[in-house]
Amino acid sequence: GTVMLACPDACPADAIYDFLQELAEYENLAEHVKVTQKDLEQDGFSNNPLFHGIIAEVPEQHKTKEGHTKIGYALYFYSYSSWSGRAIYMEDLYVMPEFRGTVQDVGKALMSKVAQVRETLFVSKKYKTVCEGEALKHLAQL
């Protein structure tokens, strides 16, 4: 099956919040999540959003055992470097465990979508954080 990536405009706050909770639980850091769904709605879906999101979704026939079709997300925001100019920072990248390492490579597809945004905006540099088990790795460029 194919994985569809929702445009940033079609990324609902409730889906981001659910994935954020899953990511925090996966990292055993759920108690550190202070943001609410209302915060996400205000901060990401206003006239001047502080962040943007992309949702990975599978067709209905490939939904999870629990009935979910939304299977991952990327959360990013714009920043500015005094040395290199405009930048995108990928704050979160999460894919449900059962969809990791699949033929579709959902995580790579999400990163590629953020890279497309970067290219569209002529951003000179991008930083992303990738979660691998307990380790966080900061990688420059894609």
PDB file of C-alpha atoms in Angstrom:
ATOM      1  CA  GLY A   1       0.000   0.000   0.000  1.00  0.00           C
ATOM      2  CA  THR A   2       0.976   3.574  -0.488  1.00  0.00           C
ATOM      3  CA  VAL A   3       1.554   6.201   2.146  1.00  0.00           C
ATOM      4  CA  MET A   4      -0.050   9.579   1.573  1.00  0.00           C
ATOM      5  CA  LEU A   5       1.465  12.677   3.126  1.00  0.00           C
ATOM      6  CA  ALA A   6      -1.032  15.347   4.089  1.00  0.00           C
ATOM      7  CA  CYS A   7      -0.123  18.889   3.167  1.00  0.00           C
ATOM      8  CA  PRO A   8       0.809  21.017   6.156  1.00  0.00           C
ATOM      9  CA  ASP A   9      -2.583  22.760   5.892  1.00  0.00           C
ATOM     10  CA  ALA A  10      -4.354  19.409   6.328  1.00  0.00           C
ATOM     11  CA  CYS A  11      -2.525  18.392   9.494  1.00  0.00           C
ATOM     12  CA  PRO A  12      -5.039  18.324  12.374  1.00  0.00           C
ATOM     13  CA  ALA A  13      -4.041  19.350  15.901  1.00  0.00           C
ATOM     14  CA  ASP A  14      -5.704  16.295  17.455  1.00  0.00           C
ATOM     15  CA  ALA A  15      -3.588  13.930  15.344  1.00  0.00           C
ATOM     16  CA  ILE A  16      -0.397  15.818  16.238  1.00  0.00           C
ATOM     17  CA  TYR A  17      -1.317  15.679  19.920  1.00  0.00           C
ATOM     18  CA  ASP A  18      -1.986  11.920  19.791  1.00  0.00           C
ATOM     19  CA  PHE A  19       1.346  11.266  18.064  1.00  0.00           C
ATOM     20  CA  LEU A  20       3.173  13.563  20.478  1.00  0.00           C
ATOM     21  CA  GLN A  21       1.794  11.486  23.354  1.00  0.00           C
ATOM     22  CA  GLU A  22       2.835   8.233  21.636  1.00  0.00           C
ATOM     23  CA  LEU A  23       6.351   9.580  21.048  1.00  0.00           C
ATOM     24  CA  ALA A  24       6.662  10.676  24.688  1.00  0.00           C
ATOM     25  CA  GLU A  25       5.495   7.250  25.895  1.00  0.00           C
ATOM     26  CA  TYR A  26       7.932   5.539  23.516  1.00  0.00           C
ATOM     27  CA  GLU A  27      10.758   7.627  25.014  1.00  0.00           C
ATOM     28  CA  ASN A  28       9.467   6.996  28.578  1.00  0.00           C
ATOM     29  CA  LEU A  29       9.017  10.755  28.977  1.00  0.00           C
ATOM     30  CA  ALA A  30       5.223  11.104  29.018  1.00  0.00           C
ATOM     31  CA  GLU A  31       5.266  13.041  32.289  1.00  0.00           C
ATOM     32  CA  HIS A  32       7.330  15.781  30.623  1.00  0.00           C
ATOM     33  CA  VAL A  33       4.684  16.679  28.031  1.00  0.00           C
ATOM     34  CA  LYS A  34       3.173  19.978  29.142  1.00  0.00           C
ATOM     35  CA  VAL A  35       1.586  21.125  25.885  1.00  0.00           C
ATOM     36  CA  THR A  36      -2.163  20.579  25.456  1.00  0.00           C
ATOM     37  CA  GLN A  37      -4.193  19.993  22.320  1.00  0.00           C
ATOM     38  CA  LYS A  38      -5.557  23.526  22.773  1.00  0.00           C
ATOM     39  CA  ASP A  39      -1.979  24.879  22.857  1.00  0.00           C
ATOM     40  CA  LEU A  40      -1.261  23.082  19.585  1.00  0.00           C
ATOM     41  CA  GLU A  41      -4.413  24.495  18.003  1.00  0.00           C
ATOM     42  CA  GLN A  42      -3.521  28.037  19.075  1.00  0.00           C
ATOM     43  CA  ASP A  43       0.190  27.814  18.285  1.00  0.00           C
ATOM     44  CA  GLY A  44       0.087  25.865  15.027  1.00  0.00           C
ATOM     45  CA  PHE A  45      -3.206  26.761  13.403  1.00  0.00           C
ATOM     46  CA  SER A  46      -3.413  30.536  13.767  1.00  0.00           C
ATOM     47  CA  ASN A  47      -2.646  33.248  11.206  1.00  0.00           C
ATOM     48  CA  ASN A  48       1.016  33.200  12.301  1.00  0.00           C
ATOM     49  CA  PRO A  49       1.744  29.564  13.199  1.00  0.00           C
ATOM     50  CA  LEU A  50       4.722  28.822  15.426  1.00  0.00           C
ATOM     51  CA  PHE A  51       5.094  25.323  13.941  1.00  0.00           C
ATOM     52  CA  HIS A  52       3.928  23.204  11.008  1.00  0.00           C
ATOM     53  CA  GLY A  53       3.130  19.521  10.745  1.00  0.00           C
ATOM     54  CA  ILE A  54       2.899  16.797   8.142  1.00  0.00           C
ATOM     55  CA  ILE A  55       0.872  13.623   8.679  1.00  0.00           C
ATOM     56  CA  ALA A  56       1.601  10.247   7.053  1.00  0.00           C
ATOM     57  CA  GLU A  57      -1.557   8.303   6.295  1.00  0.00           C
ATOM     58  CA  VAL A  58      -2.259   4.888   4.789  1.00  0.00           C
ATOM     59  CA  PRO A  59      -5.355   3.843   2.836  1.00  0.00           C
ATOM     60  CA  GLU A  60      -8.246   2.386   4.839  1.00  0.00           C
ATOM     61  CA  GLN A  61      -7.345  -1.197   3.831  1.00  0.00           C
ATOM     62  CA  HIS A  62      -3.932  -0.829   5.526  1.00  0.00           C
ATOM     63  CA  LYS A  63      -5.160   0.685   8.800  1.00  0.00           C
ATOM     64  CA  THR A  64      -3.716  -0.418  12.125  1.00  0.00           C
ATOM     65  CA  LYS A  65      -5.253  -3.094  14.355  1.00  0.00           C
ATOM     66  CA  GLU A  66      -6.796  -0.237  16.353  1.00  0.00           C
ATOM     67  CA  GLY A  67      -8.327   1.256  13.200  1.00  0.00           C
ATOM     68  CA  HIS A  68      -5.919   4.183  12.660  1.00  0.00           C
ATOM     69  CA  THR A  69      -5.045   5.384   9.174  1.00  0.00           C
ATOM     70  CA  LYS A  70      -2.769   8.209  10.382  1.00  0.00           C
ATOM     71  CA  ILE A  71       0.533   6.465  11.111  1.00  0.00           C
ATOM     72  CA  GLY A  72       3.173   9.128  11.635  1.00  0.00           C
ATOM     73  CA  TYR A  73       4.055  12.781  11.670  1.00  0.00           C
ATOM     74  CA  ALA A  74       6.790  15.350  11.359  1.00  0.00           C
ATOM     75  CA  LEU A  75       6.687  18.624  13.265  1.00  0.00           C
ATOM     76  CA  TYR A  76       8.899  21.489  12.137  1.00  0.00           C
ATOM     77  CA  PHE A  77       9.309  25.214  12.476  1.00  0.00           C
ATOM     78  CA  TYR A  78      11.210  27.980  10.766  1.00  0.00           C
ATOM     79  CA  SER A  79      14.257  29.510  12.353  1.00  0.00           C
ATOM     80  CA  TYR A  80      17.013  31.852  11.347  1.00  0.00           C
ATOM     81  CA  SER A  81      20.769  31.496  11.563  1.00  0.00           C
ATOM     82  CA  SER A  82      22.825  34.664  11.695  1.00  0.00           C
ATOM     83  CA  TRP A  83      25.473  32.863   9.635  1.00  0.00           C
ATOM     84  CA  SER A  84      23.478  30.912   7.080  1.00  0.00           C
ATOM     85  CA  GLY A  85      20.062  32.559   6.914  1.00  0.00           C
ATOM     86  CA  ARG A  86      16.691  30.866   6.771  1.00  0.00           C
ATOM     87  CA  ALA A  87      16.404  27.375   8.238  1.00  0.00           C
ATOM     88  CA  ILE A  88      13.898  24.681   9.115  1.00  0.00           C
ATOM     89  CA  TYR A  89      14.220  22.727  12.345  1.00  0.00           C
ATOM     90  CA  MET A  90      12.490  19.365  12.520  1.00  0.00           C
ATOM     91  CA  GLU A  91      11.403  19.021  16.143  1.00  0.00           C
ATOM     92  CA  ASP A  92       9.686  15.631  15.925  1.00  0.00           C
ATOM     93  CA  LEU A  93       9.649  12.682  13.565  1.00  0.00           C
ATOM     94  CA  TYR A  94       7.482   9.759  14.623  1.00  0.00           C
ATOM     95  CA  VAL A  95       6.204   6.649  12.860  1.00  0.00           C
ATOM     96  CA  MET A  96       4.080   4.003  14.567  1.00  0.00           C
ATOM     97  CA  PRO A  97       6.270   0.973  15.381  1.00  0.00           C
ATOM     98  CA  GLU A  98       4.416  -1.423  13.054  1.00  0.00           C
ATOM     99  CA  PHE A  99       5.158   0.866  10.072  1.00  0.00           C
ATOM    100  CA  ARG A 100       8.879   1.348  10.741  1.00  0.00           C
ATOM    101  CA  GLY A 101      11.338  -0.282   8.367  1.00  0.00           C
ATOM    102  CA  THR A 102       8.645  -1.054   5.805  1.00  0.00           C
ATOM    103  CA  VAL A 103       8.947  -0.913   2.050  1.00  0.00           C
ATOM    104  CA  GLN A 104       7.244   2.492   2.081  1.00  0.00           C
ATOM    105  CA  ASP A 105       9.901   3.937   4.456  1.00  0.00           C
ATOM    106  CA  VAL A 106       7.473   6.346   6.091  1.00  0.00           C
ATOM    107  CA  GLY A 107      10.123   8.209   8.092  1.00  0.00           C
ATOM    108  CA  LYS A 108      12.155   8.928   4.968  1.00  0.00           C
ATOM    109  CA  ALA A 109       9.013  10.070   3.149  1.00  0.00           C
ATOM    110  CA  LEU A 110       8.221  12.509   5.980  1.00  0.00           C
ATOM    111  CA  MET A 111      11.786  13.869   5.968  1.00  0.00           C
ATOM    112  CA  SER A 112      11.646  14.250   2.183  1.00  0.00           C
ATOM    113  CA  LYS A 113       8.422  16.237   2.473  1.00  0.00           C
ATOM    114  CA  VAL A 114      10.054  18.613   4.967  1.00  0.00           C
ATOM    115  CA  ALA A 115      13.022  18.888   2.574  1.00  0.00           C
ATOM    116  CA  GLN A 116      10.581  19.848  -0.211  1.00  0.00           C
ATOM    117  CA  VAL A 117       9.212  22.605   2.006  1.00  0.00           C
ATOM    118  CA  ARG A 118      12.771  23.734   2.618  1.00  0.00           C
ATOM    119  CA  GLU A 119      13.552  23.851  -1.098  1.00  0.00           C
ATOM    120  CA  THR A 120      10.319  25.703  -1.856  1.00  0.00           C
ATOM    121  CA  LEU A 121      11.225  28.397   0.656  1.00  0.00           C
ATOM    122  CA  PHE A 122      14.864  28.582  -0.499  1.00  0.00           C
ATOM    123  CA  VAL A 123      16.017  27.692   2.980  1.00  0.00           C
ATOM    124  CA  SER A 124      19.763  27.368   3.130  1.00  0.00           C
ATOM    125  CA  LYS A 125      20.135  24.861   5.958  1.00  0.00           C
ATOM    126  CA  LYS A 126      18.025  22.421   7.895  1.00  0.00           C
ATOM    127  CA  TYR A 127      18.563  20.547  11.129  1.00  0.00           C
ATOM    128  CA  LYS A 128      16.587  17.550  12.253  1.00  0.00           C
ATOM    129  CA  THR A 129      16.408  15.346  15.286  1.00  0.00           C
ATOM    130  CA  VAL A 130      15.994  11.621  14.741  1.00  0.00           C
ATOM    131  CA  CYS A 131      14.854   9.293  17.490  1.00  0.00           C
ATOM    132  CA  GLU A 132      16.509   5.890  17.516  1.00  0.00           C
ATOM    133  CA  GLY A 133      15.622   3.999  20.663  1.00  0.00           C
ATOM    134  CA  GLU A 134      16.867   6.020  23.610  1.00  0.00           C
ATOM    135  CA  ALA A 135      19.446   7.969  21.616  1.00  0.00           C
ATOM    136  CA  LEU A 136      18.831  11.349  20.029  1.00  0.00           C
ATOM    137  CA  LYS A 137      21.044  12.204  17.124  1.00  0.00           C
ATOM    138  CA  HIS A 138      21.317  15.722  15.724  1.00  0.00           C
ATOM    139  CA  LEU A 139      22.087  15.594  12.048  1.00  0.00           C
ATOM    140  CA  ALA A 140      22.872  18.532   9.783  1.00  0.00           C
ATOM    141  CA  GLN A 141      21.370  18.511   6.309  1.00  0.00           C
ATOM    142  CA  LEU A 142      19.331  15.694   4.789  1.00  0.00           C
TER     143      LEU A 142
END
